Every structure is written in C-alpha cells, then in structure tokens.
C-alpha cells in the first residue's frame, strides 16, 4: 500500500533517539550496570558518577543548580510529583489551584482527582491563539491559592505561553508555580532563573532522548513530598532504583540540545515557514490554529473546512506522511467505546467547531526533517484534500449555497 | 509478526482509499441524510429504486476512515437487492463484510445502518402519497 516513503512529522508525540545518545547509553546496560545506591564498590561508584554527570547536563540545559534536578520516569510522573508532591508537603498553603483549559491529561486528570479530594480548581480560558492572559491568572489568585500550573508550550497547537509574566505574578502573590515543559524543554531556550519558575517538567523523548525517563526541576527552598514510598533516592523525593541508562541518555540529549539548539531552531523555523506559506497558498479552506508567532519552531497546526481530521491523516499516512490529529475521531482508536470520543479539549478551547469533528492536524517537524520532505507534503496535499472534498456532503451543500460553517 | 502499518483491516483500508459508488444520484428516489451524534460526522445515502429493487446506490460522507469504508461497503451490498433484503441489512453485517472494525468505531457502522433506514423511510414517504410509482 502506498510507496515506501516514510516521513515522520510527529515530533510532539515522540522523537527518535539520537545515535550519539544511544551510543552513550549502551555501556550502562551490561558493563556498568551497578546500582547507584551501592556506594561502596566500583560499579556503584561508577553508576553514581554517571548520575552526577547527567544531572549536570540537564541543569546546564535549563540553567538550574545541579541539585535542583530530580529524575523521574516520564513527564506524567514529573507533573504528578510537581503538583501532588507540593500539595502533600504544604498542606497549610491552601486548597485552591489554578490551571488552564489546555493542559495535558496528566494535569487535567490530577485536577479532577484533587477536586474529589476537596480542592477547588480554577481553569483559565485561553484566547483564540491559545494564549493564557497573565492578568486572568492574577484575577484567579485567592488567599488560599496553593499553586499554579500551566503548560509552557502546547503540543496540539504549538502555542508558547507567557511564562515569565505568569511567574512574576505568582511570585508577587507568593504562589508556587509549576510549568509543564514536556514538549518545550530541549527544543526552545529555557532558563529557569530568568523565567523565575518554581518547578519545571522535563521529558527526554521529546528532544531525542529515550522514553521512560524525565525530570522535575525544583527550585531550591521549595519542599515537596515523594508520591511513592520507598528508599532515599533523588534527595528522598523520588524513591526507586534509578534508570541509569535512561538518565545517561537524558543527560547526553540535554548536552546535545544545549550545543545544537540555535542551529536546530533556525532549521525548523525555515521548514515551518515554508510549510505554512505553501499550505496557505494551496489549500483554500485551511484555518491555522495556535499562535502565529508565539509557537514552537517547526510546529504547524490547522484544520480544513468540510474535511474530517482522521480521514485526512489516514490518507497522508497512506502516502507516507505521519502527522497527528486532535480529532476526536482518530485520537482514541484504542478507546473502549464511543464515550472516549470527546472532541479535543484543546481545539474546543480555541474555538474550533466541535460539532463537525473537524480535527486539527498537527505537523511537528524535527531536526532531521528536510526541505525536500516539506515539499513532498505540499505536493500531495492538494490532491488529498480534493479527494476528501469530493466525498464530503458538507462541501456539496456549500456548493449549493448552504455553507454549514456560515451561520 | 507482520508489521502493521494501518489501524484498520485491509478491507477497510481498501474501501477507504478506493471508495465504491462515491457521489450523488441526480434522480434518486430515496435519500437518507444522517448525522452521527457520537462524533458529529455525516453520511448521505442516495438510492434509485425501481419496482422494489435497488438499482443504484451512491453516497457522500464526512467522517473518519471507518465511516467512509462502511458507506462504501453499504452501497456495494445494496446494489441489486430487493427492498426486503435491504431492510434486513444491519450495521453488524456491514462491519463484518469489512472484516471487522475497532470497538470504538462500531458507531460509525451504526451511522450507515441509520442512513439506510432513513433512505427507506424517505422512499416510503415519497411513494406513499401517490401510490406506487
Ligand atoms: S463516524 Fe465519526 S468517528 Fe467514525
């Protein structure tokens, strides 16, 4: 089916492990397999050294102190540790938290759970481009606000939030501020000191590191409680034997990102501009989503009137292009039943008409994508769109002068 | 283990990529126009019925891969059969003819069944008023 071309445009979902990262990890599976808690023998000491080195590399990437980095198993765990861990350690800080309506499920579902436990949750609305208004954050803060958590960049629409402004407000009111940097860290410059945030979620597999490893930056002076009971690893804040090969991989991925970031960003911005311009010229019924400027480099998201998201994605996949869709129809193929078909909360939040199930397509490019690949996507898009328009009863209605999108 | 490249069966992918009977019938005498409350998708089914026999069937669908494939398969099943046989076609039959659908996509085949029911009802309404045509 289709030709053998394979173009991966879904880097917000995951990235391939860089060969240099993979190389660095290999010795830690068999030769240097020691447990860092075995302080007394050579293998243990070496494992500890590896941990220290990686902690330094991650700290360097986000400009934190070394001992402000806690390794976890993934971004979801970091998000849980950041919120739950803080609330557990600071029960006197109040029973109110603030998040936005376009958070990742690891924040949204925690908020639901916290509500069950008696917390109050304010969920901030976003503007059309997906931006959170810092003023709205300030207005939402109450006497008993314990924490604020917002995503640094959104994976579906690419919007980068005004983190510094929000952090200033949080600081002014003495509220703990966690930013979910899962898809941002390693891809755009992030300096925790300059931003002034208290906690930051870091995910290795979103910047050419392995899956199964993440980190939480926690500003010195803040207290959190572990969410698993166990030993004393990670300053007592995250028990469990460390995933040493994963940590080494995260460290090297962080180092490579520190060094190569300007070059990667320049390349991705070029590809992004090329795709944006090309689509704008060729696809008549396109609507771009997210913020036009404040967005991740190489990240383009859009929806097309009269066309349903999954069918578009599926056709592109047949032609060898892998992208993502926020369409309710495609995101939950593995769901148990149609209850799982809720339209994307991010798309509804920014005003995409959910009633037509028009999924937004997310094309997220990576450092190894090429201009030739972007050109290929631009070449096949018009034909694919035309085919789906011909099938669409909504488009047929539009041609008869009954446009379902104009009220 | 063969490498699976698509989320659907080969038959679904085939009907999705090469939909049979896609389009409209200008002189259709039965039209079923339904929306899917579960997801907001839409299917429009056109039938040409002569002497209690479906002589032609076409569709237009706004929906996921499963919705397009079930629409296509439904029109294949309908062409050339009697109204009585058509009434017996269930969403399960359409899904089975496609070698099955993922559980979360069963409702897409329900949309096809509903489009058929709506078209048959439309036919009855049209022919009921002025006897047989
Ligand atoms: S018809 Fe909407 S998900 Fe299949």
Coordinates of C-alpha atoms and ligand atoms in Angstrom, one line a residue:
Chain A
X1 CA 0.0 0.0 0.0
X2 CA 1.4 3.4 -0.9
X3 CA 5.1 3.8 -1.8
X4 CA 7.9 3.2 0.6
X5 CA 8.4 6.7 1.6
X6 CA 8.3 7.4 5.3
X7 CA 8.2 11.0 6.5
X8 CA 7.9 11.5 10.3
X9 CA 6.2 14.7 11.2
X10 CA 5.0 13.9 14.7
X11 CA 7.8 15.0 16.9
X12 CA 5.5 16.4 19.5
X13 CA 4.4 12.8 20.2
X14 CA 8.0 11.5 20.3
X15 CA 11.4 11.9 18.7
X16 CA 13.9 9.2 17.6
X17 CA 16.8 8.6 20.0
X18 CA 19.9 10.4 18.6
X19 CA 22.6 7.9 17.7
X20 CA 25.0 9.7 19.9
X21 CA 22.6 9.4 22.8
X22 CA 22.1 5.7 22.1
X23 CA 25.9 5.1 22.0
X24 CA 26.4 6.7 25.3
X25 CA 23.6 4.6 26.9
X26 CA 24.8 1.2 25.8
X27 CA 27.6 0.6 28.4
X28 CA 25.1 1.2 31.2
X29 CA 23.0 -1.9 30.3
X30 CA 25.7 -4.6 30.7
X31 CA 29.2 -3.3 31.6
X32 CA 28.2 -0.6 34.0
X33 CA 25.0 -2.0 35.4
X34 CA 25.7 -1.1 39.0
X35 CA 23.1 0.4 41.4
X36 CA 24.0 3.9 42.4
X37 CA 22.9 3.1 45.9
X38 CA 25.8 0.6 46.2
X39 CA 28.1 3.4 47.3
X40 CA 30.9 1.2 48.4
X41 CA 32.0 -0.7 45.4
X42 CA 33.4 0.2 42.0
X43 CA 30.2 -0.4 40.0
X44 CA 28.1 1.6 42.4
X45 CA 30.5 4.5 42.4
X46 CA 30.6 4.5 38.6
X47 CA 26.8 4.5 38.4
X48 CA 26.8 7.4 40.8
X49 CA 29.2 9.3 38.6
X50 CA 27.0 8.7 35.6
X51 CA 24.1 10.2 37.6
X52 CA 26.0 13.2 38.6
X53 CA 27.2 13.9 35.1
X54 CA 23.7 13.7 33.7
X55 CA 22.3 15.9 36.4
X56 CA 24.9 18.5 35.5
X57 CA 24.0 18.2 31.8
X58 CA 20.3 18.7 32.5
X59 CA 20.9 21.6 34.9
X60 CA 23.0 23.3 32.2
X61 CA 20.3 23.0 29.7
X62 CA 17.7 24.8 31.9
X63 CA 20.3 26.9 33.8
X64 CA 19.5 25.5 37.2
X65 CA 21.7 24.3 40.0
X66 CA 22.6 20.6 39.8
X67 CA 20.8 19.6 43.0
X68 CA 17.6 21.2 41.7
X69 CA 17.1 18.3 39.2
X70 CA 15.1 15.2 40.2
X71 CA 15.0 12.3 37.8
X72 CA 11.6 10.7 37.3
X73 CA 10.2 8.1 34.9
X74 CA 8.5 10.5 32.5
X75 CA 6.7 13.8 32.1
X76 CA 3.5 12.4 33.5
X77 CA 5.3 11.5 36.7
X78 CA 7.0 14.9 36.9
X79 CA 3.7 16.6 36.5
X80 CA 2.2 14.5 39.3
X81 CA 5.2 15.0 41.5
X82 CA 5.2 18.7 40.8
X83 CA 1.6 19.2 41.9
X84 CA 0.7 16.3 44.2
X85 CA 4.2 16.3 45.8
X86 CA 3.9 20.0 46.5
X87 CA 0.4 19.9 47.9
X88 CA 1.3 17.0 50.1
X89 CA 4.3 18.7 51.6
X90 CA 2.5 22.0 52.0
X91 CA -1.0 21.3 53.4
X92 CA -1.2 24.7 55.0
X93 CA -0.8 26.6 51.7
X94 CA -4.5 26.4 50.9
X95 CA -7.0 24.3 49.0
X96 CA -7.2 26.2 45.7
X97 CA -5.2 25.5 42.5
X98 CA -5.1 27.2 39.1
X99 CA -4.5 25.5 35.8
X100 CA -5.5 26.3 32.2
X101 CA -8.1 24.6 30.0
X102 CA -5.4 23.4 27.5
X103 CA -3.3 21.3 29.9
X104 CA -2.1 17.8 29.3
X105 CA -4.2 15.0 30.7
X106 CA -1.6 14.4 33.5
X107 CA -2.6 17.8 34.8
X108 CA -6.3 17.8 33.9
X109 CA -7.0 14.5 35.4
X110 CA -5.0 15.3 38.5
X111 CA -7.1 18.4 38.9
X112 CA -10.3 16.3 38.6
X113 CA -8.9 14.0 41.3
X114 CA -8.0 16.9 43.5
X115 CA -11.5 18.3 43.2
X116 CA -12.8 15.0 44.5
X117 CA -10.5 15.4 47.5
X118 CA -11.9 18.8 48.3
X119 CA -9.6 21.1 46.4
X120 CA -11.1 23.9 44.3
X121 CA -9.8 24.3 40.8
X122 CA -9.9 27.4 38.6
X123 CA -9.4 26.6 35.0
X124 CA -8.3 29.5 32.9
X125 CA -9.7 30.1 29.5
X126 CA -7.3 30.8 26.6
X127 CA -7.6 33.3 23.8
X128 CA -8.0 32.3 20.2
X129 CA -4.3 31.8 19.6
X130 CA -4.2 29.6 22.7
X131 CA -2.5 32.2 24.9
X132 CA -3.2 32.5 28.6
X133 CA -3.7 36.0 29.8
X134 CA -1.4 36.7 32.7
X135 CA -4.0 39.2 34.0
X136 CA -6.5 36.4 34.2
X137 CA -4.0 34.5 36.3
X138 CA -3.7 37.3 38.7
X139 CA -7.5 37.7 38.9
X140 CA -7.9 34.0 39.7
X141 CA -5.4 34.1 42.6
X142 CA -7.1 33.9 46.0
X143 CA -5.9 33.9 49.6
X144 CA -5.9 30.1 49.7
X145 CA -4.3 29.5 46.3
X146 CA -1.7 26.8 46.7
X147 CA -0.3 26.5 43.2
X148 CA -0.5 27.4 39.6
X149 CA 0.4 25.0 36.8
X150 CA 0.4 25.8 33.1
X151 CA 2.0 24.2 30.1
X152 CA 5.0 26.0 28.7
X153 CA 4.1 25.0 25.1
X154 CA 1.0 23.1 23.9
X155 CA 1.6 20.0 21.8
X156 CA -1.5 20.2 19.7
X157 CA -1.4 23.9 18.7
X158 CA 2.2 24.7 19.5
X159 CA 1.4 27.9 21.4
X160 CA 4.2 29.1 23.8
X161 CA 2.8 30.7 27.0
X162 CA 4.0 34.0 28.5
X163 CA 5.6 32.1 31.4
X164 CA 7.8 34.9 32.6
X165 CA 4.8 37.2 33.1
X166 CA 2.8 34.5 34.9
X167 CA 5.8 33.7 37.1
X168 CA 6.1 37.3 38.1
X169 CA 2.5 37.3 39.2
X170 CA 2.9 34.0 41.1
X171 CA 6.0 35.4 42.8
X172 CA 4.2 38.6 43.8
X173 CA 1.5 36.6 45.5
X174 CA 3.8 34.0 46.9
X175 CA 2.2 31.2 45.0
X176 CA 4.1 28.1 43.8
X177 CA 4.4 28.0 40.0
X178 CA 4.9 24.8 38.0
X179 CA 5.4 24.9 34.3
X180 CA 4.9 21.7 32.2
X181 CA 7.8 21.9 29.8
X182 CA 7.4 18.4 28.4
X183 CA 7.5 19.3 24.8
X184 CA 9.3 22.6 25.2
X185 CA 12.5 21.7 27.1
X186 CA 15.3 20.8 24.8
X187 CA 13.5 22.4 21.8
X188 CA 13.5 26.1 22.8
X189 CA 15.8 28.0 25.1
X190 CA 14.5 27.8 28.7
X191 CA 16.3 29.5 31.6
X192 CA 14.6 28.7 34.9
X193 CA 16.4 31.6 36.6
X194 CA 15.3 34.1 34.1
X195 CA 11.8 32.8 33.9
X196 CA 11.5 32.7 37.7
X197 CA 9.6 29.4 38.0
X198 CA 9.5 27.1 40.9
X199 CA 9.1 23.8 39.1
X200 CA 9.5 22.5 35.5
X201 CA 8.6 19.2 33.9
X202 CA 11.2 17.8 31.6
X203 CA 10.7 14.8 29.1
X204 CA 13.7 13.1 27.4
X205 CA 11.9 11.6 24.5
X206 CA 10.7 14.9 23.3
X207 CA 14.2 16.0 22.5
X208 CA 16.0 12.9 21.0
X209 CA 16.4 11.1 24.3
X210 CA 14.9 7.8 25.3
X211 CA 11.4 7.1 26.6
X212 CA 10.8 6.2 30.2
X213 CA 12.9 9.0 31.6
X214 CA 12.1 12.5 32.7
X215 CA 13.0 15.0 35.3
X216 CA 11.5 17.7 37.5
X217 CA 13.3 20.9 38.1
X218 CA 12.5 22.1 41.6
X219 CA 13.8 25.5 42.7
X220 CA 15.9 25.3 45.9
X221 CA 14.0 26.2 49.0
X222 CA 10.8 24.5 47.8
X223 CA 9.5 21.5 49.6
X224 CA 7.8 18.5 48.1
X225 CA 6.9 15.1 49.4
X226 CA 7.5 11.9 47.5
X227 CA 4.5 10.4 45.9
X228 CA 5.8 6.8 46.1
X229 CA 7.1 5.4 49.4
X230 CA 10.4 3.7 49.3
X231 CA 14.2 4.4 49.6
X232 CA 16.1 7.6 49.7
X233 CA 17.0 8.1 46.1
X234 CA 16.8 11.6 44.4
X235 CA 17.2 13.5 47.7
X236 CA 14.4 11.5 49.2
X237 CA 11.9 12.9 46.8
X238 CA 11.6 10.1 44.3
X239 CA 12.4 6.6 45.5
X240 CA 13.2 3.6 43.3
X241 CA 16.4 2.4 41.8
X242 CA 17.4 5.0 39.2
X243 CA 17.1 4.2 35.5
X244 CA 20.8 4.7 34.9
X245 CA 20.9 4.1 31.1
X246 CA 17.9 6.3 30.7
X247 CA 19.4 9.0 32.8
X248 CA 22.6 8.9 30.9
X249 CA 20.6 9.2 27.7
X250 CA 18.7 12.2 29.0
X251 CA 21.9 13.8 30.0
X252 CA 23.6 13.4 26.6
X253 CA 20.4 14.5 24.9
X254 CA 20.4 17.6 27.1
X255 CA 24.0 18.4 26.3
X256 CA 23.4 18.0 22.5
X257 CA 20.4 20.2 22.8
X258 CA 22.4 22.9 24.7
X259 CA 25.0 22.9 21.9
X260 CA 22.9 22.5 18.8
X261 CA 19.8 24.4 19.7
X262 CA 20.4 27.6 17.8
X263 CA 21.1 25.6 14.6
X264 CA 18.1 23.3 15.1
X265 CA 15.8 26.2 15.7
X266 CA 17.0 28.1 12.6
X267 CA 16.4 24.9 10.5
X268 CA 13.0 24.3 12.0
X269 CA 11.8 27.8 11.6
X270 CA 12.8 27.7 8.0
X271 CA 10.8 24.5 7.4
X272 CA 7.9 25.8 9.4
X273 CA 7.7 29.0 7.3
X274 CA 7.9 27.0 4.1
X275 CA 5.1 24.7 5.1
X276 CA 2.9 27.5 6.4
X277 CA 3.3 29.6 3.3
X278 CA 2.8 26.6 1.0
X279 CA -0.3 25.5 2.7
X280 CA -1.7 28.9 2.9
X281 CA -1.3 29.3 -0.9
X282 CA -2.5 25.9 -1.9
X283 CA -5.3 24.9 0.4
X284 CA -8.3 27.1 0.1
X285 CA -10.3 26.1 3.1
X286 CA -7.4 26.0 5.6
X287 CA -7.6 27.5 9.1
X288 CA -4.3 27.6 11.1
X289 CA -4.6 27.1 14.8
X290 CA -2.4 28.3 17.7
X291 CA -0.4 31.5 17.8
X292 CA 1.2 32.7 14.6
X293 CA 4.4 33.9 16.3
X294 CA 4.5 32.6 19.8
X295 CA 4.8 28.9 18.8
X296 CA 7.2 26.1 18.8
X297 CA 9.6 26.1 15.8
X298 CA 8.7 23.6 13.1
X299 CA 5.2 23.2 14.5
X300 CA 2.3 23.8 12.2
X301 CA -1.3 23.1 13.1
X302 CA -4.5 23.6 11.2
X303 CA -7.9 22.3 10.3
X304 CA -9.7 22.3 6.9
X305 CA -13.3 23.2 6.4
X306 CA -15.6 20.4 5.1
X307 CA -12.9 17.8 5.8
X308 CA -12.8 15.5 8.8
X309 CA -9.4 15.1 10.5
X310 CA -8.9 11.4 10.7
X311 CA -9.6 10.7 7.1
X312 CA -7.1 13.3 6.2
X313 CA -4.5 11.8 8.5
X314 CA -5.1 8.4 7.2
X315 CA -4.7 9.4 3.6
X316 CA -1.5 11.2 4.4
X317 CA -0.3 8.1 6.2
X318 CA -1.0 6.0 3.1
X319 CA 1.2 8.4 1.2
X320 CA 4.0 8.0 3.8
X321 CA 3.5 11.1 5.9
X322 CA 2.9 10.6 9.6
X323 CA 1.3 13.5 11.5
X324 CA -1.0 13.9 14.4
X325 CA -4.7 14.8 14.8
X326 CA -6.6 16.2 17.6
X327 CA -9.7 14.9 16.0
X328 CA -12.0 13.1 18.3
X329 CA -12.4 10.5 15.6
X330 CA -8.8 9.4 15.5
X331 CA -7.2 10.1 18.8
X332 CA -8.9 7.2 20.6
X333 CA -8.8 4.3 18.2
X334 CA -7.9 2.2 21.2
X335 CA -10.6 3.6 23.4
X336 CA -13.1 1.2 24.9
X337 CA -16.2 2.7 23.3
X338 CA -17.6 5.9 21.9
X339 CA -17.5 7.5 25.4
X340 CA -13.9 8.0 24.6
X341 CA -14.7 10.1 21.5
X342 CA -14.8 13.5 23.2
X343 CA -13.6 16.3 20.9
X344 CA -10.1 17.5 21.7
X345 CA -10.3 19.8 24.7
X346 CA -7.6 22.0 23.2
X347 CA -9.4 22.5 19.9
X348 CA -12.7 23.3 21.6
X349 CA -10.9 25.7 23.9
X350 CA -9.6 27.7 20.9
X351 CA -13.0 27.7 19.1
X352 CA -12.7 25.0 16.5
X353 CA -16.3 23.9 15.8
X354 CA -16.5 20.5 17.6
X355 CA -19.9 19.7 16.1
X356 CA -18.2 18.8 12.8
X357 CA -15.5 16.8 14.4
X358 CA -13.0 18.7 12.2
X359 CA -9.8 17.6 13.7
X360 CA -6.9 19.9 13.6
X361 CA -3.8 18.4 12.0
X362 CA -0.5 18.8 13.8
X363 CA 2.6 18.7 11.8
X364 CA 5.6 18.8 14.1
X365 CA 8.9 18.7 12.4
X366 CA 12.3 17.6 13.9
X367 CA 15.9 18.4 13.4
X368 CA 16.4 15.7 10.8
X369 CA 13.5 16.6 8.6
X370 CA 14.4 18.2 5.2
X371 CA 13.0 20.8 2.8
X372 CA 12.5 18.0 0.3
X373 CA 10.1 16.3 2.8
X374 CA 8.2 19.5 3.3
X375 CA 7.9 19.9 -0.5
X376 CA 6.6 16.4 -0.8
X377 CA 3.8 17.1 1.7
X378 CA 3.0 20.3 -0.1
X379 CA 2.9 18.3 -3.4
X380 CA 0.4 15.7 -2.2
X381 CA -1.8 17.9 0.0
X382 CA -4.0 19.5 -2.8
X383 CA -4.8 16.1 -4.3
X384 CA -5.7 14.5 -0.9
X385 CA -7.8 17.5 0.1
X386 CA -9.6 17.5 -3.2
X387 CA -10.4 13.8 -2.9
X388 CA -11.9 14.3 0.5
X389 CA -13.8 17.4 -0.5
X390 CA -15.4 15.4 -3.3
X391 CA -16.6 12.9 -0.7
X392 CA -17.9 15.5 1.7
X393 CA -21.7 16.1 1.9
X394 CA -20.8 19.4 3.7
X395 CA -18.8 20.6 0.7
X396 CA -21.7 19.5 -1.6
X397 CA -24.0 21.7 0.5
X398 CA -21.6 24.6 0.3
X399 CA -21.5 24.3 -3.5
X400 CA -25.3 24.5 -3.4
X401 CA -25.1 27.7 -1.4
X402 CA -25.8 26.2 2.0
X403 CA -22.5 26.6 3.8
X404 CA -22.7 24.7 7.1
X405 CA -19.9 26.8 8.5
X406 CA -21.6 30.2 8.0
X407 CA -24.3 30.7 10.4
Chain B
X1 CA 4.9 -10.8 13.4
X2 CA 4.0 -8.7 10.3
X3 CA 4.5 -5.0 10.7
X4 CA 1.1 -3.4 10.9
X5 CA 1.1 -0.1 9.1
X6 CA -2.6 0.9 9.5
X7 CA -5.1 0.9 12.3
X8 CA -7.8 -0.8 10.2
X9 CA -8.3 -4.1 8.4
X10 CA -7.0 -4.3 4.8
X11 CA -10.6 -4.3 3.5
X12 CA -11.4 -1.1 5.4
X13 CA -8.3 0.5 4.0
X14 CA -9.2 -0.6 0.5
X15 CA -12.7 0.8 0.7
X16 CA -11.4 3.9 2.3
X17 CA -8.8 4.5 -0.4
X18 CA -11.0 3.4 -3.3
X19 CA -14.5 4.1 -2.2
X20 CA -17.1 2.4 -4.4
X21 CA -20.1 4.4 -5.5
X22 CA -19.0 7.7 -4.1
X23 CA -21.1 10.5 -5.4
X24 CA -24.7 11.6 -5.9
X25 CA -27.6 10.2 -7.9
X26 CA -29.4 13.1 -9.7
X27 CA -32.7 11.2 -10.0
X28 CA -32.5 9.4 -6.7
X29 CA -35.9 8.5 -5.3
X30 CA -34.7 7.8 -1.8
X31 CA -32.2 9.9 0.2
X32 CA -31.0 9.2 3.7
X33 CA -29.2 12.1 5.4
X34 CA -28.0 11.3 8.9
X35 CA -25.6 12.8 11.4
X36 CA -23.7 10.8 14.0
X37 CA -24.5 12.1 17.4
X38 CA -21.5 10.4 18.9
X39 CA -18.9 12.3 16.9
X40 CA -20.6 14.9 14.6
X41 CA -19.9 13.0 11.4
X42 CA -22.4 12.8 8.5
X43 CA -23.5 10.4 5.8
X44 CA -25.8 11.0 2.9
X45 CA -27.1 7.9 1.0
X46 CA -28.7 8.1 -2.4
X47 CA -30.8 5.2 -3.8
X48 CA -32.5 4.6 -7.1
X49 CA -35.3 2.1 -6.6
X50 CA -37.3 0.5 -9.4
X51 CA -40.1 -2.0 -8.7
X52 CA -38.9 -2.7 -5.2
X53 CA -35.4 -3.3 -6.3
X54 CA -32.4 -1.1 -5.6
X55 CA -30.9 -0.4 -9.0
X56 CA -28.3 2.1 -7.9
X57 CA -26.7 3.4 -4.7
X58 CA -24.3 6.2 -4.0
X59 CA -23.0 8.1 -1.0
X60 CA -21.2 11.1 0.3
X61 CA -19.7 11.0 3.8
X62 CA -17.9 13.4 6.1
X63 CA -16.2 11.2 8.6
X64 CA -13.4 9.0 9.7
X65 CA -11.9 6.2 7.8
X66 CA -14.4 3.7 9.2
X67 CA -17.3 5.9 8.2
X68 CA -16.1 6.2 4.6
X69 CA -15.4 2.5 4.3
X70 CA -18.8 1.5 5.8
X71 CA -20.5 3.9 3.5
X72 CA -18.7 2.4 0.5
X73 CA -19.4 -1.2 1.6
X74 CA -23.1 -0.5 2.3
X75 CA -23.6 0.8 -1.2
X76 CA -22.0 -2.4 -2.6
X77 CA -24.3 -4.6 -0.5
X78 CA -27.4 -2.6 -1.6
X79 CA -26.9 -2.6 -5.3
X80 CA -29.2 -5.1 -7.0
X81 CA -31.1 -6.4 -4.0
X82 CA -34.8 -6.1 -3.1
X83 CA -36.2 -3.6 -0.6
X84 CA -37.0 -6.5 1.7
X85 CA -33.4 -7.8 1.6
X86 CA -32.2 -4.2 2.2
X87 CA -34.3 -3.9 5.3
X88 CA -32.5 -6.9 6.8
X89 CA -29.0 -5.3 6.5
X90 CA -27.7 -4.4 9.9
X91 CA -24.6 -2.4 10.9
X92 CA -23.1 -5.7 12.0
X93 CA -23.4 -7.1 8.6
X94 CA -21.6 -4.1 7.1
X95 CA -18.8 -4.3 9.7
X96 CA -18.4 -8.0 9.1
X97 CA -18.2 -7.5 5.4
X98 CA -15.3 -5.2 6.1
X99 CA -13.6 -7.9 8.3
X100 CA -14.5 -6.0 11.4
X101 CA -13.9 -2.6 13.0
X102 CA -12.1 -1.5 16.1
X103 CA -14.6 -1.4 19.0
X104 CA -14.6 2.4 19.3
X105 CA -15.5 2.6 15.6
X106 CA -18.7 0.4 15.8
X107 CA -20.8 3.6 16.0
X108 CA -19.5 4.6 12.5
X109 CA -21.2 1.5 11.1
X110 CA -24.4 2.4 13.0
X111 CA -24.4 5.6 11.1
X112 CA -24.5 3.5 7.8
X113 CA -27.5 1.5 9.2
X114 CA -29.3 4.7 10.1
X115 CA -28.6 6.2 6.7
X116 CA -30.2 3.2 5.1
X117 CA -33.2 3.3 7.4
X118 CA -33.7 7.0 6.7
X119 CA -33.5 6.4 2.9
X120 CA -36.0 3.6 3.0
X121 CA -38.3 5.8 5.1
X122 CA -37.9 8.6 2.6
X123 CA -38.8 6.2 -0.2
X124 CA -42.0 5.1 1.6
X125 CA -42.9 8.7 2.2
X126 CA -42.5 9.6 -1.4
X127 CA -44.3 6.6 -2.8
X128 CA -47.0 6.5 -0.1
X129 CA -48.5 9.8 -1.2
X130 CA -49.3 9.0 -4.7
X131 CA -49.5 5.2 -4.8
X132 CA -46.8 3.2 -6.5
X133 CA -44.5 4.9 -8.9
Ligands
LIG1 S1 -18.1 8.3 12.0 FE1 -17.2 9.7 13.4 S2 -15.7 8.6 14.3 FE2 -16.3 7.3 12.7

